[in-house]
């Protein structure tokens, strides 16, 4: 039996780490890269990780999705702000039957992929990792690394449950050293992660502060807690009740984290588009449809769009 | 009949302008100043105003409240963040029967004064002016100048109505060229002004933007409108229904204003304490007591306290 083949779309902090670990384990991995393609072709992919450093010298690199072979699984590790590219990027590596594992932040982010390849071929996953790309083809993995993934189904349908393909892919990821777990309710897992992402991504930008600076301040912690309560209430209204201790666990967990700039803060500081629709806009819409507004999350969303617009204006003015 | 005597506590943008206009008109005016006392004693008080520039060379200046004569009316023009000083500052100029006109921003800010001199001797007023202190004893009055004032009564009591003393003080202020108006419901006037103060003071700091930059952005304008709706609903729940067109009028009015840094933004930029309790904390408490929470205003309050704490930390660290 031949090993499963993987395409990895995006060679950033996430795709570089997980794709690199799969390649190191002997899987047939094909990377679609943009700016780093030439560098990785020549110098390989370097991963500094608390799980062990490694350097892959011979990497299958593509800068054209149509040149890629059809793979069993395509790991989508692009920011959602690039999802308008999916109709061009996915047909090559997914071929006529390949599965897509969407490792993107936010809620219902699989819908864009499902629109291209069909809903039945889409899995989604939440990643819990602190990892940064520190240079071309060079990933620094700081902490954590867990993936929780499962089969995608539209919000209106019941949880998709688990199946043999999901379990088998989990086994492959685990065999490569990845801390992979399956879920039979992807929406619940996504809402659970949003309980961290919405307050910490959002407020770290709106208040220009790292997670530990926020957690050190009583007013910020009170606000973070209030935002989490809104997200938990919206999750419950959408049929995904979270455990009663989810808020306290998330706060405790964050207190123990290494000081960390959220991905949204890194994007904002670098003048890149923030994932505002995936992480805030889609949950706001889902909550409204369920009849439970999230006033503080809405305010955060509006503040972040204002800040994004100010940044875009500064950049286009060249100052 | 002798003219009314006035004490002015605080020679900033507000006390300097109105006190200066009263003195120019021949009223007996006594200023309590801190850092500017020596300068104004020597060089007088200079007011550059769109209503006409003037320079008072002979000003009654005190740096000790107990040395002041008892005056008919004491105009309180200090920031509310200094209200802990009132028990030391008010007894001298108010004597045994003088009235205090509290020209401070916020809600129920008269309570601190009432605790010192007794509720029956307290008036409160809202000022609508763009004025800055640009140097020692030097005020620049940019735009507007209206005062709406009336008799103070605790929130639990019915509106205090108008009376002969209030009308007579209004006549004096008008005779000095001040655009003074009376109100028979001070709480309603204060809530009405908060519809501007809460969103524009608060968001200009939280989003680091001037009023016109906020009004130019659709997300910020949407958020400002939502915050105004919360304030209007809280005002109504506290028994002070605002006119149906209040929000649109306030937005239109702000669009027509000269680009202006709110007083809270000026305080924040200068590293001074912001008037968070007067402008946000007290209204939040009143709204809660009336059973109508203001989630976005609460969020703004928590964000501003976080920013205040970060500033205080930076200043105490000397960087």
Coordinates of C-alpha atoms in Angstrom, one line a residue:
Chain A
X1 CA 0.0 0.0 0.0
X2 CA 1.5 3.3 -1.0
X3 CA 1.6 6.1 1.5
X4 CA -0.9 9.0 1.2
X5 CA 0.2 12.0 -0.9
X6 CA -0.2 15.5 0.4
X7 CA -0.3 18.9 -1.3
X8 CA 0.4 21.9 0.9
X9 CA -1.0 25.3 -0.3
X10 CA 1.0 27.9 1.5
X11 CA 4.5 27.6 3.1
X12 CA 4.0 29.9 6.1
X13 CA 4.2 29.2 9.8
X14 CA 1.5 26.5 9.5
X15 CA 2.0 24.8 6.1
X16 CA 5.8 24.9 6.5
X17 CA 5.7 23.2 9.8
X18 CA 3.1 20.5 9.2
X19 CA 4.1 19.9 5.6
X20 CA 7.7 19.7 6.6
X21 CA 6.9 17.1 9.3
X22 CA 5.0 15.0 6.8
X23 CA 7.8 15.1 4.3
X24 CA 10.3 14.3 7.0
X25 CA 8.2 11.2 7.8
X26 CA 8.5 10.0 4.2
X27 CA 5.1 11.1 2.9
X28 CA 4.9 12.3 -0.7
X29 CA 4.5 16.1 -0.1
X30 CA 4.1 18.8 -2.7
X31 CA 4.3 22.5 -1.7
X32 CA 2.7 25.4 -3.6
X33 CA 4.7 28.5 -2.7
X34 CA 4.7 32.1 -3.9
X35 CA 7.6 34.3 -2.8
X36 CA 9.6 31.5 -1.2
X37 CA 9.5 29.1 -4.1
X38 CA 12.9 29.8 -5.6
X39 CA 14.6 29.9 -2.2
X40 CA 13.2 26.6 -1.0
X41 CA 14.0 24.9 -4.3
X42 CA 17.6 25.9 -3.8
X43 CA 18.1 25.8 -0.1
X44 CA 15.3 23.5 1.2
X45 CA 13.0 24.1 4.1
X46 CA 14.3 24.7 7.6
X47 CA 12.2 24.2 10.7
X48 CA 13.4 25.2 14.2
X49 CA 11.0 23.4 16.5
X50 CA 10.8 22.6 20.2
X51 CA 9.9 19.1 19.0
X52 CA 13.4 18.9 17.2
X53 CA 15.0 21.0 14.5
X54 CA 15.2 19.7 11.0
X55 CA 16.2 20.8 7.5
X56 CA 14.7 19.3 4.3
X57 CA 17.1 19.6 1.4
X58 CA 15.0 18.1 -1.3
X59 CA 11.5 19.6 -1.4
X60 CA 8.9 19.3 -4.1
X61 CA 8.2 23.0 -4.8
X62 CA 5.7 24.5 -7.3
X63 CA 4.8 28.1 -8.0
X64 CA 2.0 27.0 -10.4
X65 CA -1.0 25.1 -9.0
X66 CA -1.8 23.6 -12.4
X67 CA 1.6 22.0 -12.5
X68 CA 1.0 20.0 -9.3
X69 CA 0.1 16.3 -9.3
X70 CA -3.3 15.3 -8.0
X71 CA -2.8 14.4 -4.3
X72 CA -4.9 12.4 -1.8
X73 CA -5.1 15.3 0.6
X74 CA -4.6 19.0 0.0
X75 CA -3.7 21.0 3.2
X76 CA -5.0 24.5 2.7
X77 CA -2.7 26.7 4.8
X78 CA -3.3 30.1 3.2
X79 CA -4.8 33.0 5.1
X80 CA -8.6 33.3 4.4
X81 CA -7.9 36.8 3.0
X82 CA -6.5 34.9 0.0
X83 CA -9.6 32.7 -0.5
X84 CA -10.5 34.5 -3.7
X85 CA -7.6 32.6 -5.2
X86 CA -9.0 29.1 -4.5
X87 CA -10.8 28.6 -7.8
X88 CA -7.3 28.9 -9.4
X89 CA -5.3 27.0 -6.8
X90 CA -7.4 24.0 -5.8
X91 CA -8.2 22.1 -9.1
X92 CA -4.6 21.1 -9.8
X93 CA -3.7 19.4 -6.5
X94 CA -7.1 18.1 -5.7
X95 CA -7.7 16.5 -9.1
X96 CA -11.0 14.7 -9.5
X97 CA -11.2 13.1 -6.1
X98 CA -8.8 14.5 -3.6
X99 CA -9.8 15.7 -0.1
X100 CA -9.0 19.2 1.2
X101 CA -8.1 19.8 4.8
X102 CA -8.8 23.4 5.5
X103 CA -6.5 24.6 8.3
X104 CA -7.7 28.2 8.4
X105 CA -8.8 30.4 11.2
X106 CA -12.4 31.4 11.7
X107 CA -15.9 30.1 11.3
X108 CA -17.4 28.5 8.2
X109 CA -14.2 29.2 6.3
X110 CA -14.6 25.8 4.6
X111 CA -17.5 27.2 2.5
X112 CA -15.1 28.8 0.0
X113 CA -13.3 25.5 -0.5
X114 CA -16.6 23.6 -0.7
X115 CA -17.8 26.0 -3.4
X116 CA -14.8 24.9 -5.6
X117 CA -14.4 21.2 -4.9
X118 CA -17.8 20.2 -3.5
X119 CA -18.8 19.9 0.1
X120 CA -18.3 16.2 0.4
X121 CA -14.5 16.4 -0.1
X122 CA -13.9 19.0 2.6
X123 CA -12.4 18.6 6.1
X124 CA -11.7 21.5 8.4
X125 CA -9.3 21.8 11.3
X126 CA -8.4 24.1 14.1
X127 CA -4.7 24.5 14.9
X128 CA -3.4 25.4 18.3
X129 CA 0.2 26.4 17.7
X130 CA 2.6 29.3 18.2
X131 CA 4.7 29.3 15.0
X132 CA 6.2 32.1 12.9
X133 CA 7.9 32.2 9.5
X134 CA 11.1 34.1 10.3
X135 CA 12.7 34.1 6.8
X136 CA 12.3 32.5 3.4
X137 CA 11.8 28.8 3.9
X138 CA 12.5 29.2 7.6
X139 CA 9.9 28.3 10.2
X140 CA 10.3 28.8 13.9
X141 CA 7.8 26.7 15.9
X142 CA 7.6 28.1 19.5
X143 CA 5.0 26.2 21.3
X144 CA 2.0 23.8 21.0
X145 CA 1.0 22.2 17.7
X146 CA -2.3 20.4 18.2
X147 CA -4.7 20.0 15.3
X148 CA -8.4 19.2 15.9
X149 CA -10.1 18.4 12.6
X150 CA -13.2 16.8 11.2
X151 CA -15.6 16.5 8.3
X152 CA -17.3 19.7 7.1
X153 CA -21.0 20.0 6.8
X154 CA -23.0 23.2 6.3
X155 CA -24.3 24.9 9.5
X156 CA -27.9 23.9 8.8
X157 CA -27.0 20.2 8.9
X158 CA -26.3 18.0 11.9
X159 CA -22.7 17.4 13.0
X160 CA -21.0 15.3 10.3
X161 CA -19.6 12.7 12.7
X162 CA -16.4 10.9 12.1
X163 CA -15.5 8.4 9.3
X164 CA -12.8 6.1 8.2
X165 CA -11.0 8.6 6.0
X166 CA -10.9 11.2 8.8
X167 CA -9.5 8.6 11.2
X168 CA -7.0 7.3 8.6
X169 CA -5.7 10.8 7.9
X170 CA -5.3 11.4 11.7
X171 CA -3.2 8.3 11.9
X172 CA -1.0 9.5 9.1
X173 CA -0.5 12.9 10.7
X174 CA 0.2 11.3 14.1
X175 CA 2.8 9.0 12.5
X176 CA 4.6 12.2 11.3
X177 CA 4.7 13.4 14.9
X178 CA 1.8 15.8 14.6
X179 CA -0.5 16.1 17.6
X180 CA -3.6 15.4 15.5
X181 CA -7.1 14.8 17.0
X182 CA -10.4 14.2 15.3
X183 CA -13.8 15.8 16.1
X184 CA -17.2 14.6 15.2
X185 CA -18.5 18.2 15.4
X186 CA -16.3 20.6 13.5
X187 CA -18.5 23.6 14.2
X188 CA -18.3 23.1 17.9
X189 CA -14.5 22.9 17.7
X190 CA -14.4 26.1 15.6
X191 CA -16.6 28.0 18.0
X192 CA -14.5 26.7 20.9
X193 CA -11.3 28.1 19.3
X194 CA -13.1 31.4 18.5
X195 CA -13.5 31.9 22.3
X196 CA -9.7 32.6 22.2
X197 CA -9.3 34.0 18.8
X198 CA -12.0 36.7 18.9
X199 CA -10.9 38.4 22.1
X200 CA -7.1 37.9 21.8
X201 CA -6.7 38.5 18.1
X202 CA -9.1 41.4 18.2
X203 CA -8.1 43.1 21.4
X204 CA -4.3 42.7 20.8
X205 CA -4.8 44.9 17.7
X206 CA -7.4 47.3 19.0
X207 CA -5.4 47.9 22.2
X208 CA -2.0 47.4 20.6
X209 CA -0.9 44.9 23.3
X210 CA 0.5 41.3 23.5
X211 CA -1.6 38.6 25.2
X212 CA 0.3 38.8 28.4
X213 CA 0.0 42.6 28.7
X214 CA -3.8 42.2 28.3
X215 CA -3.9 39.4 30.9
X216 CA -1.9 41.5 33.4
X217 CA -4.6 44.3 33.3
X218 CA -7.8 43.8 35.3
X219 CA -10.0 45.9 33.0
X220 CA -8.7 44.2 29.9
X221 CA -9.2 40.8 31.5
X222 CA -12.8 41.8 32.4
X223 CA -13.4 42.8 28.8
X224 CA -11.8 39.6 27.5
X225 CA -14.1 37.6 29.7
X226 CA -17.2 39.5 28.6
X227 CA -16.3 38.9 24.9
X228 CA -15.8 35.2 25.6
X229 CA -19.2 35.1 27.3
X230 CA -20.7 36.6 24.1
X231 CA -19.0 34.0 22.0
X232 CA -20.0 31.1 24.2
X233 CA -23.6 32.3 24.2
X234 CA -23.6 32.6 20.4
X235 CA -22.1 29.1 20.1
X236 CA -24.9 27.7 22.3
X237 CA -27.5 29.5 20.3
X238 CA -26.1 27.9 17.2
X239 CA -26.6 24.5 18.8
X240 CA -23.0 24.1 20.1
X241 CA -23.1 24.4 23.8
X242 CA -19.6 24.8 25.2
X243 CA -18.4 23.2 28.5
X244 CA -19.2 25.4 31.6
X245 CA -15.5 25.7 32.4
X246 CA -14.4 26.7 28.9
X247 CA -13.9 30.4 29.8
X248 CA -11.8 29.8 32.9
X249 CA -9.8 27.2 31.1
X250 CA -9.1 29.5 28.2
X251 CA -8.0 32.3 30.6
X252 CA -5.8 30.0 32.6
X253 CA -4.3 28.5 29.5
X254 CA -3.5 32.0 28.1
X255 CA -1.8 33.0 31.4
X256 CA 0.5 30.0 31.0
X257 CA 1.4 30.8 27.4
X258 CA 4.7 32.3 26.3
X259 CA 4.3 36.0 25.5
X260 CA 2.9 35.9 22.0
X261 CA 1.8 38.2 19.3
X262 CA -1.5 36.9 17.8
X263 CA -1.5 36.2 14.1
X264 CA -3.9 39.2 13.6
X265 CA -1.5 41.5 15.4
X266 CA 1.4 40.3 13.3
X267 CA -0.7 40.9 10.1
X268 CA -1.7 44.3 11.3
X269 CA 1.9 45.3 12.3
X270 CA 3.1 44.1 8.9
X271 CA 0.4 46.1 7.0
X272 CA -1.2 42.9 5.7
X273 CA -5.0 42.3 5.6
X274 CA -6.4 41.0 8.8
X275 CA -8.7 38.0 8.8
X276 CA -11.7 40.1 10.0
X277 CA -14.5 38.3 8.1
X278 CA -13.4 34.7 9.0
X279 CA -12.7 35.5 12.7
X280 CA -15.3 38.1 13.5
X281 CA -17.7 38.8 10.6
X282 CA -18.8 35.2 10.0
X283 CA -19.4 34.5 13.7
X284 CA -21.4 37.8 14.0
X285 CA -23.5 36.8 11.1
X286 CA -24.1 33.3 12.5
X287 CA -25.0 34.7 15.9
X288 CA -27.4 37.2 14.4
X289 CA -29.1 34.5 12.4
X290 CA -29.5 32.5 15.7
X291 CA -31.1 35.6 17.3
X292 CA -28.3 36.2 19.8
X293 CA -26.4 39.4 19.0
X294 CA -22.8 39.9 20.2
X295 CA -22.6 43.7 20.8
X296 CA -19.0 43.8 22.0
X297 CA -17.8 41.5 19.2
X298 CA -19.6 43.8 16.7
X299 CA -17.9 46.8 18.2
X300 CA -14.5 45.1 18.0
X301 CA -15.2 44.2 14.4
X302 CA -16.0 47.8 13.5
X303 CA -12.9 49.1 15.4
X304 CA -10.7 46.6 13.5
X305 CA -12.2 47.6 10.1
X306 CA -11.5 51.3 11.0
X307 CA -7.9 50.4 11.9
X308 CA -7.5 48.3 8.8
X309 CA -8.7 51.2 6.7
X310 CA -6.3 53.6 8.3
X311 CA -3.4 51.3 7.6
X312 CA -4.4 50.8 4.0
X313 CA -4.7 54.5 3.6
X314 CA -1.2 55.1 5.1
X315 CA 0.3 52.4 2.9
X316 CA -1.3 53.7 -0.3
X317 CA -0.1 57.2 0.6
X318 CA 3.4 55.7 0.9
X319 CA 4.0 57.0 4.5
Chain B
X1 CA -27.5 97.4 43.2
X2 CA -24.0 95.9 43.1
X3 CA -23.1 93.5 40.4
X4 CA -22.9 89.8 41.2
X5 CA -19.4 88.6 42.2
X6 CA -17.9 85.4 40.6
X7 CA -15.2 83.0 41.7
X8 CA -13.6 80.9 39.0
X9 CA -11.9 77.7 40.1
X10 CA -9.5 76.7 37.3
X11 CA -8.1 78.9 34.6
X12 CA -8.1 76.5 31.7
X13 CA -9.8 76.6 28.4
X14 CA -13.2 77.0 30.0
X15 CA -12.7 79.0 33.2
X16 CA -10.2 81.3 31.4
X17 CA -12.7 82.1 28.6
X18 CA -15.9 82.5 30.6
X19 CA -14.2 84.1 33.6
X20 CA -12.3 86.5 31.3
X21 CA -15.6 87.5 29.5
X22 CA -17.3 88.2 32.9
X23 CA -14.3 90.3 34.1
X24 CA -14.2 92.2 30.8
X25 CA -17.9 93.0 31.3
X26 CA -17.1 94.6 34.7
X27 CA -18.1 91.8 37.0
X28 CA -16.1 91.3 40.1
X29 CA -14.2 88.1 39.2
X30 CA -11.7 86.1 41.3
X31 CA -9.6 83.4 39.8
X32 CA -8.1 80.4 41.7
X33 CA -5.2 79.2 39.6
X34 CA -2.4 76.8 40.1
X35 CA 0.5 76.7 37.8
X36 CA -0.5 79.9 36.0
X37 CA -1.0 82.1 39.1
X38 CA 2.3 84.0 39.0
X39 CA 2.2 84.4 35.2
X40 CA -1.4 85.8 35.2
X41 CA -0.6 88.1 38.1
X42 CA 2.3 89.6 36.1
X43 CA 1.0 89.5 32.6
X44 CA -2.7 89.2 32.8
X45 CA -5.1 86.9 31.0
X46 CA -5.1 86.8 27.2
X47 CA -8.0 85.4 25.2
X48 CA -7.9 84.9 21.5
X49 CA -11.5 84.3 20.5
X50 CA -13.6 84.3 17.3
X51 CA -15.9 86.6 19.3
X52 CA -13.1 89.1 19.6
X53 CA -9.6 89.0 21.2
X54 CA -9.0 90.7 24.5
X55 CA -6.3 91.0 27.1
X56 CA -7.1 91.6 30.8
X57 CA -4.2 93.2 32.5
X58 CA -5.5 93.5 36.1
X59 CA -6.8 90.1 37.2
X60 CA -7.7 89.0 40.8
X61 CA -5.6 85.9 41.1
X62 CA -5.3 83.5 44.1
X63 CA -3.3 80.4 44.6
X64 CA -5.0 79.7 47.9
X65 CA -8.7 79.1 48.1
X66 CA -8.9 80.2 51.7
X67 CA -7.6 83.6 50.8
X68 CA -10.5 84.2 48.3
X69 CA -13.5 86.4 49.2
X70 CA -16.9 84.8 49.5
X71 CA -18.6 85.3 46.1
X72 CA -22.2 85.1 44.9
X73 CA -21.4 82.4 42.3
X74 CA -18.4 80.1 42.1
X75 CA -17.8 78.7 38.6
X76 CA -16.3 75.2 39.0
X77 CA -14.1 74.7 35.9
X78 CA -11.7 72.0 37.1
X79 CA -11.6 68.6 35.5
X80 CA -13.6 66.1 37.5
X81 CA -10.4 64.1 38.0
X82 CA -9.5 66.8 40.6
X83 CA -12.8 66.6 42.5
X84 CA -11.0 65.1 45.5
X85 CA -9.7 68.6 46.1
X86 CA -13.2 70.2 46.4
X87 CA -13.4 70.0 50.2
X88 CA -10.3 72.2 50.3
X89 CA -11.2 74.5 47.4
X90 CA -14.9 75.3 47.8
X91 CA -15.4 76.7 51.4
X92 CA -13.4 79.9 50.8
X93 CA -15.1 81.3 47.7
X94 CA -18.6 79.9 48.4
X95 CA -18.6 81.3 52.0
X96 CA -21.8 80.5 53.9
X97 CA -24.3 81.1 51.1
X98 CA -22.7 81.3 47.7
X99 CA -24.0 79.2 44.8
X100 CA -21.7 76.9 42.7
X101 CA -22.1 76.5 39.0
X102 CA -20.5 73.2 38.1
X103 CA -19.3 73.4 34.5
X104 CA -17.8 69.9 34.3
X105 CA -18.2 67.1 31.8
X106 CA -20.2 64.0 32.6
X107 CA -23.1 62.7 34.5
X108 CA -24.0 63.5 38.2
X109 CA -20.7 65.3 38.5
X110 CA -22.5 67.8 40.8
X111 CA -22.7 65.2 43.5
X112 CA -19.2 65.9 44.7
X113 CA -19.9 69.6 45.0
X114 CA -23.2 69.0 46.7
X115 CA -21.4 66.8 49.3
X116 CA -19.3 69.9 50.2
X117 CA -21.7 72.8 50.0
X118 CA -25.1 71.2 50.2
X119 CA -27.4 70.2 47.3
X120 CA -29.5 73.3 47.4
X121 CA -26.6 75.6 46.4
X122 CA -25.6 73.7 43.3
X123 CA -26.3 74.4 39.6
X124 CA -24.8 72.4 36.8
X125 CA -24.1 73.2 33.2
X126 CA -23.0 71.7 29.9
X127 CA -20.7 73.7 27.8
X128 CA -20.5 73.3 24.0
X129 CA -17.2 74.9 23.0
X130 CA -14.0 74.3 21.2
X131 CA -11.4 76.1 23.3
X132 CA -7.8 75.2 24.4
X133 CA -5.3 76.7 26.7
X134 CA -2.3 77.3 24.5
X135 CA 0.1 78.7 27.1
X136 CA 0.2 80.2 30.6
X137 CA -2.8 82.6 30.9
X138 CA -3.4 82.3 27.2
X139 CA -6.7 80.8 25.9
X140 CA -7.6 80.2 22.3
X141 CA -11.3 80.0 21.7
X142 CA -11.9 78.2 18.4
X143 CA -15.6 77.7 18.0
X144 CA -19.0 77.6 19.8
X145 CA -19.4 78.7 23.4
X146 CA -22.9 77.8 24.5
X147 CA -23.7 76.9 28.1
X148 CA -26.9 75.2 29.1
X149 CA -27.3 75.2 32.8
X150 CA -29.9 74.6 35.5
X151 CA -30.5 73.7 39.1
X152 CA -29.1 70.4 40.4
X153 CA -31.3 67.8 42.0
X154 CA -30.4 64.1 42.8
X155 CA -31.4 61.6 40.1
X156 CA -34.1 60.1 42.3
X157 CA -36.0 63.5 42.4
X158 CA -38.1 65.1 39.7
X159 CA -36.5 67.8 37.5
X160 CA -35.6 70.8 39.6
X161 CA -37.3 73.3 37.2
X162 CA -36.1 76.9 36.8
X163 CA -36.1 79.7 39.4
X164 CA -35.3 83.4 39.7
X165 CA -31.7 82.8 40.7
X166 CA -31.0 80.6 37.7
X167 CA -32.6 83.1 35.3
X168 CA -30.8 86.0 36.9
X169 CA -27.4 84.3 36.6
X170 CA -28.3 83.6 32.9
X171 CA -29.0 87.3 32.4
X172 CA -25.6 88.2 33.9
X173 CA -23.7 85.7 31.7
X174 CA -25.6 86.9 28.6
X175 CA -24.7 90.5 29.5
X176 CA -21.0 89.4 29.4
X177 CA -21.5 88.1 25.9
X178 CA -21.8 84.4 26.9
X179 CA -24.3 82.3 25.0
X180 CA -26.0 81.1 28.1
X181 CA -29.3 79.2 28.3
X182 CA -31.2 77.7 31.2
X183 CA -32.8 74.3 31.4
X184 CA -35.5 73.0 33.8
X185 CA -34.1 69.5 33.5
X186 CA -30.3 69.4 34.0
X187 CA -30.2 65.6 33.8
X188 CA -31.8 65.6 30.4
X189 CA -29.3 68.2 29.2
X190 CA -26.4 66.2 30.6
X191 CA -27.6 62.9 28.9
X192 CA -28.0 64.9 25.7
X193 CA -24.4 66.1 25.8
X194 CA -23.2 62.5 26.6
X195 CA -24.6 61.4 23.3
X196 CA -21.6 63.3 21.8
X197 CA -19.1 63.0 24.6
X198 CA -19.2 59.2 25.1
X199 CA -18.6 58.2 21.5
X200 CA -16.4 61.0 20.4
X201 CA -14.3 61.4 23.5
X202 CA -14.0 57.6 24.0
X203 CA -13.4 56.5 20.4
X204 CA -11.0 59.3 19.6
X205 CA -8.8 57.8 22.3
X206 CA -9.5 54.2 21.7
X207 CA -9.0 54.5 17.9
X208 CA -6.4 57.3 18.1
X209 CA -8.2 59.5 15.7
X210 CA -9.7 63.0 15.4
X211 CA -13.5 63.5 15.1
X212 CA -13.3 64.2 11.4
X213 CA -11.2 61.0 10.7
X214 CA -13.8 59.0 12.6
X215 CA -16.7 60.6 10.7
X216 CA -14.9 59.9 7.4
X217 CA -14.9 56.1 8.0
X218 CA -18.1 54.1 7.5
X219 CA -17.3 51.5 10.2
X220 CA -16.4 54.1 12.7
X221 CA -19.6 56.1 11.9
X222 CA -21.7 52.9 12.3
X223 CA -20.1 52.3 15.7
X224 CA -20.5 55.9 16.8
X225 CA -24.2 55.6 15.9
X226 CA -24.6 52.3 17.8
X227 CA -23.0 53.9 20.9
X228 CA -25.3 56.9 20.6
X229 CA -28.3 54.5 20.4
X230 CA -27.1 52.9 23.7
X231 CA -26.8 56.3 25.4
X232 CA -30.2 57.5 24.1
X233 CA -31.8 54.2 25.3
X234 CA -30.2 54.6 28.8
X235 CA -31.3 58.2 28.9
X236 CA -34.9 57.2 28.2
X237 CA -34.7 54.4 30.8
X238 CA -33.6 57.0 33.3
X239 CA -36.7 59.0 32.6
X240 CA -35.1 61.4 30.1
X241 CA -36.4 60.6 26.6
X242 CA -34.3 62.4 24.0
X243 CA -35.8 63.8 20.8
X244 CA -36.1 61.2 18.0
X245 CA -33.8 63.2 15.7
X246 CA -31.0 63.6 18.4
X247 CA -28.7 61.1 16.9
X248 CA -28.9 62.4 13.3
X249 CA -28.6 66.0 14.5
X250 CA -25.5 65.1 16.5
X251 CA -23.9 63.4 13.6
X252 CA -24.7 66.2 11.2
X253 CA -23.4 68.8 13.7
X254 CA -20.1 66.9 14.1
X255 CA -19.6 66.7 10.4
X256 CA -19.8 70.5 10.3
X257 CA -17.4 71.0 13.2
X258 CA -13.8 72.1 12.6
X259 CA -11.4 69.2 12.9
X260 CA -11.0 68.9 16.7
X261 CA -9.3 66.8 19.3
X262 CA -11.7 65.9 22.0
X263 CA -10.7 67.0 25.6
X264 CA -10.2 63.3 26.5
X265 CA -7.8 62.8 23.6
X266 CA -5.9 65.9 24.6
X267 CA -5.7 64.6 28.2
X268 CA -4.6 61.2 26.9
X269 CA -1.9 62.6 24.6
X270 CA -0.6 64.8 27.4
X271 CA -0.4 61.8 29.8
X272 CA -3.1 63.3 32.1
X273 CA -5.9 61.4 33.8
X274 CA -8.9 61.0 31.5
X275 CA -12.4 61.8 32.9
X276 CA -13.5 58.2 32.6
X277 CA -15.8 58.0 35.6
X278 CA -17.6 61.2 34.9
X279 CA -18.1 60.6 31.2
X280 CA -18.5 56.8 31.1
X281 CA -18.5 55.2 34.6
X282 CA -21.4 57.3 36.0
X283 CA -23.6 56.8 33.0
X284 CA -22.9 53.1 32.9
X285 CA -23.9 52.9 36.6
X286 CA -27.1 54.9 36.1
X287 CA -28.0 52.8 33.1
X288 CA -27.5 49.6 35.0
X289 CA -29.6 50.8 37.9
X290 CA -32.3 51.6 35.3
X291 CA -32.1 48.0 34.0
X292 CA -30.7 49.0 30.6
X293 CA -27.1 47.9 30.1
X294 CA -24.8 49.7 27.6
X295 CA -22.5 46.8 26.4
X296 CA -20.6 48.9 23.9
X297 CA -20.1 51.8 26.3
X298 CA -18.9 49.3 28.9
X299 CA -16.4 47.9 26.4
X300 CA -15.2 51.4 25.6
X301 CA -14.8 52.2 29.4
X302 CA -12.7 49.0 29.9
X303 CA -10.6 49.8 26.8
X304 CA -9.9 53.3 28.0
X305 CA -9.0 52.2 31.5
X306 CA -6.5 49.7 30.0
X307 CA -5.0 52.5 27.9
X308 CA -4.9 54.8 30.9
X309 CA -3.1 52.1 32.9
X310 CA -0.6 51.6 30.1
X311 CA 0.1 55.4 29.9
X312 CA 0.5 55.6 33.7
X313 CA 2.9 52.7 33.6
X314 CA 5.0 54.3 30.8
X315 CA 5.1 57.6 32.6
X316 CA 6.1 56.1 36.0
X317 CA 8.8 54.1 34.2
X318 CA 10.1 57.4 32.8
X319 CA 9.9 56.3 29.1

